[in-house]
Amino acid sequence: MSGIYIHIPFCKQACNYCDFHFSTSMKKKEEMVLALAKELQLRKGEFEYEIIETIYFGGGTPSRLQIADIRFLIATIYEHYTIVENPEITLEANPDDLSESYLLELKGIGVNRLSIGIQSFFEEDLKLMNRAHDSAQAKKCLEIATRYFDNISLDLIYGIPDPSQNGEQAKQMSNERWQQNIETALSFGIPHISSYALTVEPKTALNKLIQTGKVASPNDEVAQEHFMILVETLEANGFVHYELSNFGKENYFSRNNSAYWLGKKYIGIGPSAHSYNGDSRSWNVANNTLYLKALQNDELPNEVEKLTLEDRYNEYIMTGLRTIWGVSLDRIEQEFGSQYLDYLKQQSQKFIVDGLLSITDGILKPTLKGKFLTDGIASDLFYLNLE
């Protein structure tokens, strides 16, 4: 089973923390939708023998598209690819776009999963992040969405500096306020939550605000406390912590994201989108104008990288440690050889001694203590400079 990801490069406004590829101008929206359909058509040969299980509209903000645009893209996929009987079709959306009529129409064209960018239920946090919606809209959209959709995920961000304070002495979001955010999300009966620590990317407005002393830098210790509160609260409410940043009730794990973490093939359509076929990775140009020009000439605006054995090993370490499925020592030996297995055992020993990793039934996983540090641990297990 494989998946298709479609990157919609439009947003109403720029969030202060975001470094994804997008444009706030919708002038080329019609051209972009046609170009996305053209890329889908040109690349159908890559998945000639694959069956599509998931279709994911990400971005950017896919809910900036009209229903007719989304319907057209879904129809294009069905025309050129083989699709399972009941695919997971996810649309990322912002609360301010989700009117009742829009939600009903989404359901009518086959979208069966929503990923809603709530981020916080507190007005101060939303203003700090320069989100396009307010707290009332966040709650209202969930009230409406849960009437029509059963499979809903929402995003929450933790470790946010308190915007009522300025400079390096500014306070961070309190544990109590973070707990309130989680409890508010749970009150709507949402079956899936994705949650991330606020990170500061170099070319973002947030980075500039921090450099000028208008906003405090996120505090790693506070973020770790929030992460532990998140894990404890959601697991106590029946959620499975199946990936580092993702929590789902049984039967509500993201099939799209799970496929990525399990190393399944996917095609990424649209500017900046990435693709993976097991042996190589490719990525499209992160420029709307260049992307459109290439597709108008029936060209694919992408670069391709052939993955080495070392690349594939490192990717499996990163994705495996982030999930409940962990890293299989048997798979390491079978796919990569005894040299890699010996290296992994050697590198992981110090983390096992420190109580950050454990091995059970031949599966290497982070402990609860080590989960928040997973990405850093994984980088220390990477196999580098084999030549």
PDB file of C-alpha atoms in Angstrom, residues 21-200:
ATOM      1  CA  HIS A  21       6.778  26.695   1.810  1.00  0.00           C
ATOM      2  CA  PHE A  22       3.676  28.819   1.152  1.00  0.00           C
ATOM      3  CA  SER A  23       2.399  32.060  -0.376  1.00  0.00           C
ATOM      4  CA  THR A  24      -0.174  34.455   1.062  1.00  0.00           C
ATOM      5  CA  SER A  25      -1.215  35.440  -2.479  1.00  0.00           C
ATOM      6  CA  MET A  26      -3.967  33.386  -4.095  1.00  0.00           C
ATOM      7  CA  LYS A  27      -3.516  34.963  -7.546  1.00  0.00           C
ATOM      8  CA  LYS A  28      -2.069  31.801  -9.069  1.00  0.00           C
ATOM      9  CA  LYS A  29      -4.443  29.405  -7.365  1.00  0.00           C
ATOM     10  CA  GLU A  30      -6.176  28.220 -10.549  1.00  0.00           C
ATOM     11  CA  GLU A  31      -2.831  27.681 -12.302  1.00  0.00           C
ATOM     12  CA  MET A  32      -1.514  25.802  -9.276  1.00  0.00           C
ATOM     13  CA  VAL A  33      -4.475  23.412  -9.111  1.00  0.00           C
ATOM     14  CA  LEU A  34      -4.049  22.591 -12.812  1.00  0.00           C
ATOM     15  CA  ALA A  35      -0.293  22.094 -12.297  1.00  0.00           C
ATOM     16  CA  LEU A  36      -0.914  19.724  -9.370  1.00  0.00           C
ATOM     17  CA  ALA A  37      -3.247  17.696 -11.569  1.00  0.00           C
ATOM     18  CA  LYS A  38      -0.631  17.692 -14.348  1.00  0.00           C
ATOM     19  CA  GLU A  39       2.044  16.393 -11.978  1.00  0.00           C
ATOM     20  CA  LEU A  40      -0.305  13.655 -10.783  1.00  0.00           C
ATOM     21  CA  GLN A  41      -0.822  12.618 -14.395  1.00  0.00           C
ATOM     22  CA  LEU A  42       2.869  12.758 -15.345  1.00  0.00           C
ATOM     23  CA  ARG A  43       3.923  10.633 -12.386  1.00  0.00           C
ATOM     24  CA  LYS A  44       1.295   7.895 -12.573  1.00  0.00           C
ATOM     25  CA  GLY A  45       3.877   5.495 -14.040  1.00  0.00           C
ATOM     26  CA  GLU A  46       5.827   5.586 -10.770  1.00  0.00           C
ATOM     27  CA  PHE A  47       2.911   3.873  -9.014  1.00  0.00           C
ATOM     28  CA  GLU A  48       1.700   1.715 -11.896  1.00  0.00           C
ATOM     29  CA  TYR A  49       1.845  -1.403  -9.723  1.00  0.00           C
ATOM     30  CA  GLU A  50       1.014   0.268  -6.401  1.00  0.00           C
ATOM     31  CA  ILE A  51      -2.316   0.581  -4.628  1.00  0.00           C
ATOM     32  CA  ILE A  52      -3.073   3.931  -3.009  1.00  0.00           C
ATOM     33  CA  GLU A  53      -4.322   3.669   0.568  1.00  0.00           C
ATOM     34  CA  THR A  54      -4.066   7.311   1.681  1.00  0.00           C
ATOM     35  CA  ILE A  55      -4.510  10.747   0.106  1.00  0.00           C
ATOM     36  CA  TYR A  56      -3.280  13.652   2.200  1.00  0.00           C
ATOM     37  CA  PHE A  57      -3.785  17.356   1.485  1.00  0.00           C
ATOM     38  CA  GLY A  58      -1.129  19.267   3.447  1.00  0.00           C
ATOM     39  CA  GLY A  59       0.505  22.639   3.223  1.00  0.00           C
ATOM     40  CA  GLY A  60       0.291  25.526   3.577  1.00  0.00           C
ATOM     41  CA  THR A  61      -3.418  25.562   4.262  1.00  0.00           C
ATOM     42  CA  PRO A  62      -5.432  23.216   2.020  1.00  0.00           C
ATOM     43  CA  SER A  63      -8.708  24.603   3.384  1.00  0.00           C
ATOM     44  CA  ARG A  64      -7.910  27.785   1.423  1.00  0.00           C
ATOM     45  CA  LEU A  65      -8.996  25.848  -1.672  1.00  0.00           C
ATOM     46  CA  GLN A  66     -12.579  25.799  -2.874  1.00  0.00           C
ATOM     47  CA  ILE A  67     -14.501  22.539  -2.769  1.00  0.00           C
ATOM     48  CA  ALA A  68     -14.415  22.329  -6.575  1.00  0.00           C
ATOM     49  CA  ASP A  69     -10.594  22.407  -6.498  1.00  0.00           C
ATOM     50  CA  ILE A  70     -10.346  19.575  -3.980  1.00  0.00           C
ATOM     51  CA  ARG A  71     -12.967  17.532  -5.834  1.00  0.00           C
ATOM     52  CA  PHE A  72     -11.021  17.993  -9.091  1.00  0.00           C
ATOM     53  CA  LEU A  73      -7.753  16.800  -7.527  1.00  0.00           C
ATOM     54  CA  ILE A  74      -9.381  13.767  -5.908  1.00  0.00           C
ATOM     55  CA  ALA A  75     -11.025  12.884  -9.246  1.00  0.00           C
ATOM     56  CA  THR A  76      -7.645  13.194 -10.989  1.00  0.00           C
ATOM     57  CA  ILE A  77      -6.124  10.722  -8.544  1.00  0.00           C
ATOM     58  CA  TYR A  78      -8.943   8.244  -9.091  1.00  0.00           C
ATOM     59  CA  GLU A  79      -8.525   8.602 -12.850  1.00  0.00           C
ATOM     60  CA  HIS A  80      -4.813   7.813 -12.929  1.00  0.00           C
ATOM     61  CA  TYR A  81      -4.127   5.609  -9.873  1.00  0.00           C
ATOM     62  CA  THR A  82      -5.474   2.419  -8.326  1.00  0.00           C
ATOM     63  CA  ILE A  83      -7.220   3.239  -5.045  1.00  0.00           C
ATOM     64  CA  VAL A  84      -8.361   0.956  -2.221  1.00  0.00           C
ATOM     65  CA  GLU A  85     -12.077   0.709  -1.582  1.00  0.00           C
ATOM     66  CA  ASN A  86     -12.022   2.978   1.483  1.00  0.00           C
ATOM     67  CA  PRO A  87      -8.941   5.238   1.367  1.00  0.00           C
ATOM     68  CA  GLU A  88      -8.076   7.624   4.167  1.00  0.00           C
ATOM     69  CA  ILE A  89      -8.473  11.117   2.656  1.00  0.00           C
ATOM     70  CA  THR A  90      -7.154  13.779   5.013  1.00  0.00           C
ATOM     71  CA  LEU A  91      -7.414  17.548   4.666  1.00  0.00           C
ATOM     72  CA  GLU A  92      -5.409  19.909   6.844  1.00  0.00           C
ATOM     73  CA  ALA A  93      -7.510  22.918   7.782  1.00  0.00           C
ATOM     74  CA  ASN A  94      -7.535  26.057   9.866  1.00  0.00           C
ATOM     75  CA  PRO A  95     -10.495  26.807  12.154  1.00  0.00           C
ATOM     76  CA  ASP A  96     -11.387  30.077  10.397  1.00  0.00           C
ATOM     77  CA  ASP A  97     -12.030  28.189   7.139  1.00  0.00           C
ATOM     78  CA  LEU A  98     -14.318  25.516   8.553  1.00  0.00           C
ATOM     79  CA  SER A  99     -17.849  26.790   8.157  1.00  0.00           C
ATOM     80  CA  GLU A 100     -20.684  24.291   8.450  1.00  0.00           C
ATOM     81  CA  SER A 101     -21.367  24.408   4.711  1.00  0.00           C
ATOM     82  CA  TYR A 102     -17.691  23.862   3.862  1.00  0.00           C
ATOM     83  CA  LEU A 103     -17.503  20.860   6.197  1.00  0.00           C
ATOM     84  CA  LEU A 104     -20.627  19.314   4.692  1.00  0.00           C
ATOM     85  CA  GLU A 105     -19.245  19.740   1.190  1.00  0.00           C
ATOM     86  CA  LEU A 106     -15.886  18.223   2.190  1.00  0.00           C
ATOM     87  CA  LYS A 107     -17.680  15.161   3.472  1.00  0.00           C
ATOM     88  CA  GLY A 108     -19.712  15.015   0.283  1.00  0.00           C
ATOM     89  CA  ILE A 109     -16.627  14.793  -1.950  1.00  0.00           C
ATOM     90  CA  GLY A 110     -15.018  11.984   0.027  1.00  0.00           C
ATOM     91  CA  VAL A 111     -12.778  13.697   2.578  1.00  0.00           C
ATOM     92  CA  ASN A 112     -13.105  11.499   5.675  1.00  0.00           C
ATOM     93  CA  ARG A 113     -10.398  12.826   8.004  1.00  0.00           C
ATOM     94  CA  LEU A 114      -9.636  16.353   9.196  1.00  0.00           C
ATOM     95  CA  SER A 115      -6.392  17.648  10.679  1.00  0.00           C
ATOM     96  CA  ILE A 116      -7.211  20.986  12.304  1.00  0.00           C
ATOM     97  CA  GLY A 117      -4.512  23.490  13.253  1.00  0.00           C
ATOM     98  CA  ILE A 118      -5.796  24.653  16.633  1.00  0.00           C
ATOM     99  CA  GLN A 119      -2.319  25.140  18.255  1.00  0.00           C
ATOM    100  CA  SER A 120      -3.800  26.721  21.419  1.00  0.00           C
ATOM    101  CA  PHE A 121      -7.146  27.645  22.930  1.00  0.00           C
ATOM    102  CA  PHE A 122      -5.692  30.793  24.541  1.00  0.00           C
ATOM    103  CA  GLU A 123      -5.966  34.152  22.804  1.00  0.00           C
ATOM    104  CA  GLU A 124      -2.517  35.348  23.905  1.00  0.00           C
ATOM    105  CA  ASP A 125      -0.806  32.298  22.425  1.00  0.00           C
ATOM    106  CA  LEU A 126      -2.625  32.645  19.108  1.00  0.00           C
ATOM    107  CA  LYS A 127      -1.632  36.302  18.834  1.00  0.00           C
ATOM    108  CA  LEU A 128       1.988  35.485  19.652  1.00  0.00           C
ATOM    109  CA  MET A 129       2.008  32.874  16.886  1.00  0.00           C
ATOM    110  CA  ASN A 130       0.119  35.214  14.499  1.00  0.00           C
ATOM    111  CA  ARG A 131      -2.557  32.648  13.845  1.00  0.00           C
ATOM    112  CA  ALA A 132      -5.462  33.681  11.592  1.00  0.00           C
ATOM    113  CA  HIS A 133      -8.120  32.388  14.004  1.00  0.00           C
ATOM    114  CA  ASP A 134      -9.063  33.264  17.569  1.00  0.00           C
ATOM    115  CA  SER A 135      -9.969  31.087  20.543  1.00  0.00           C
ATOM    116  CA  ALA A 136     -13.713  31.329  19.932  1.00  0.00           C
ATOM    117  CA  GLN A 137     -13.284  30.150  16.336  1.00  0.00           C
ATOM    118  CA  ALA A 138     -11.140  27.247  17.506  1.00  0.00           C
ATOM    119  CA  LYS A 139     -13.889  25.988  19.795  1.00  0.00           C
ATOM    120  CA  LYS A 140     -16.736  26.747  17.395  1.00  0.00           C
ATOM    121  CA  CYS A 141     -15.157  24.848  14.503  1.00  0.00           C
ATOM    122  CA  LEU A 142     -14.670  21.763  16.690  1.00  0.00           C
ATOM    123  CA  GLU A 143     -18.294  21.905  17.831  1.00  0.00           C
ATOM    124  CA  ILE A 144     -19.406  21.861  14.201  1.00  0.00           C
ATOM    125  CA  ALA A 145     -16.770  19.488  12.820  1.00  0.00           C
ATOM    126  CA  THR A 146     -17.537  16.766  15.370  1.00  0.00           C
ATOM    127  CA  ARG A 147     -21.156  16.689  14.153  1.00  0.00           C
ATOM    128  CA  TYR A 148     -20.109  15.563  10.705  1.00  0.00           C
ATOM    129  CA  PHE A 149     -16.681  13.933  11.069  1.00  0.00           C
ATOM    130  CA  ASP A 150     -15.706  11.091  13.352  1.00  0.00           C
ATOM    131  CA  ASN A 151     -12.013  10.985  12.379  1.00  0.00           C
ATOM    132  CA  ILE A 152     -10.521  14.310  13.489  1.00  0.00           C
ATOM    133  CA  SER A 153      -7.015  15.223  14.570  1.00  0.00           C
ATOM    134  CA  LEU A 154      -6.005  18.534  16.062  1.00  0.00           C
ATOM    135  CA  ASP A 155      -2.611  20.170  16.537  1.00  0.00           C
ATOM    136  CA  LEU A 156      -1.420  21.675  19.807  1.00  0.00           C
ATOM    137  CA  ILE A 157       1.882  23.449  20.490  1.00  0.00           C
ATOM    138  CA  TYR A 158       3.585  23.415  23.887  1.00  0.00           C
ATOM    139  CA  GLY A 159       6.548  25.260  25.370  1.00  0.00           C
ATOM    140  CA  ILE A 160       5.176  28.643  24.274  1.00  0.00           C
ATOM    141  CA  PRO A 161       6.696  31.735  25.959  1.00  0.00           C
ATOM    142  CA  ASP A 162       4.226  33.863  27.882  1.00  0.00           C
ATOM    143  CA  PRO A 163       3.522  36.855  25.592  1.00  0.00           C
ATOM    144  CA  SER A 164       2.513  39.012  28.574  1.00  0.00           C
ATOM    145  CA  GLN A 165       6.199  39.136  29.533  1.00  0.00           C
ATOM    146  CA  ASN A 166       9.114  40.487  27.497  1.00  0.00           C
ATOM    147  CA  GLY A 167      12.814  39.761  27.244  1.00  0.00           C
ATOM    148  CA  GLU A 168      14.941  36.945  28.597  1.00  0.00           C
ATOM    149  CA  GLN A 169      13.174  36.964  31.966  1.00  0.00           C
ATOM    150  CA  ALA A 170       9.825  36.277  30.367  1.00  0.00           C
ATOM    151  CA  LYS A 171       7.812  33.416  31.791  1.00  0.00           C
ATOM    152  CA  GLN A 172       6.943  30.290  29.874  1.00  0.00           C
ATOM    153  CA  MET A 173       3.460  28.834  29.524  1.00  0.00           C
ATOM    154  CA  SER A 174       2.567  27.401  32.929  1.00  0.00           C
ATOM    155  CA  ASN A 175       1.941  23.696  33.402  1.00  0.00           C
ATOM    156  CA  GLU A 176      -1.590  24.547  34.527  1.00  0.00           C
ATOM    157  CA  ARG A 177      -2.353  26.452  31.331  1.00  0.00           C
ATOM    158  CA  TRP A 178      -0.929  23.671  29.190  1.00  0.00           C
ATOM    159  CA  GLN A 179      -3.094  21.194  31.088  1.00  0.00           C
ATOM    160  CA  GLN A 180      -6.121  23.363  30.326  1.00  0.00           C
ATOM    161  CA  ASN A 181      -5.282  23.250  26.616  1.00  0.00           C
ATOM    162  CA  ILE A 182      -5.201  19.455  26.690  1.00  0.00           C
ATOM    163  CA  GLU A 183      -8.417  19.200  28.718  1.00  0.00           C
ATOM    164  CA  THR A 184     -10.227  21.554  26.330  1.00  0.00           C
ATOM    165  CA  ALA A 185      -9.184  19.395  23.381  1.00  0.00           C
ATOM    166  CA  LEU A 186     -10.387  16.264  25.183  1.00  0.00           C
ATOM    167  CA  SER A 187     -13.748  17.865  25.955  1.00  0.00           C
ATOM    168  CA  PHE A 188     -14.650  17.689  22.248  1.00  0.00           C
ATOM    169  CA  GLY A 189     -14.101  13.920  22.075  1.00  0.00           C
ATOM    170  CA  ILE A 190     -11.327  14.229  19.488  1.00  0.00           C
ATOM    171  CA  PRO A 191      -9.757  10.775  18.786  1.00  0.00           C
ATOM    172  CA  HIS A 192      -6.333  11.994  17.608  1.00  0.00           C
ATOM    173  CA  ILE A 193      -3.963  14.724  18.791  1.00  0.00           C
ATOM    174  CA  SER A 194      -0.658  15.808  17.247  1.00  0.00           C
ATOM    175  CA  SER A 195       1.451  17.942  19.546  1.00  0.00           C
ATOM    176  CA  TYR A 196       4.808  19.628  19.047  1.00  0.00           C
ATOM    177  CA  ALA A 197       7.217  21.760  21.052  1.00  0.00           C
ATOM    178  CA  LEU A 198       7.523  25.303  19.761  1.00  0.00           C
ATOM    179  CA  THR A 199      10.777  25.462  17.811  1.00  0.00           C
ATOM    180  CA  VAL A 200      12.574  28.525  16.512  1.00  0.00           C
TER     181      VAL A 200
END
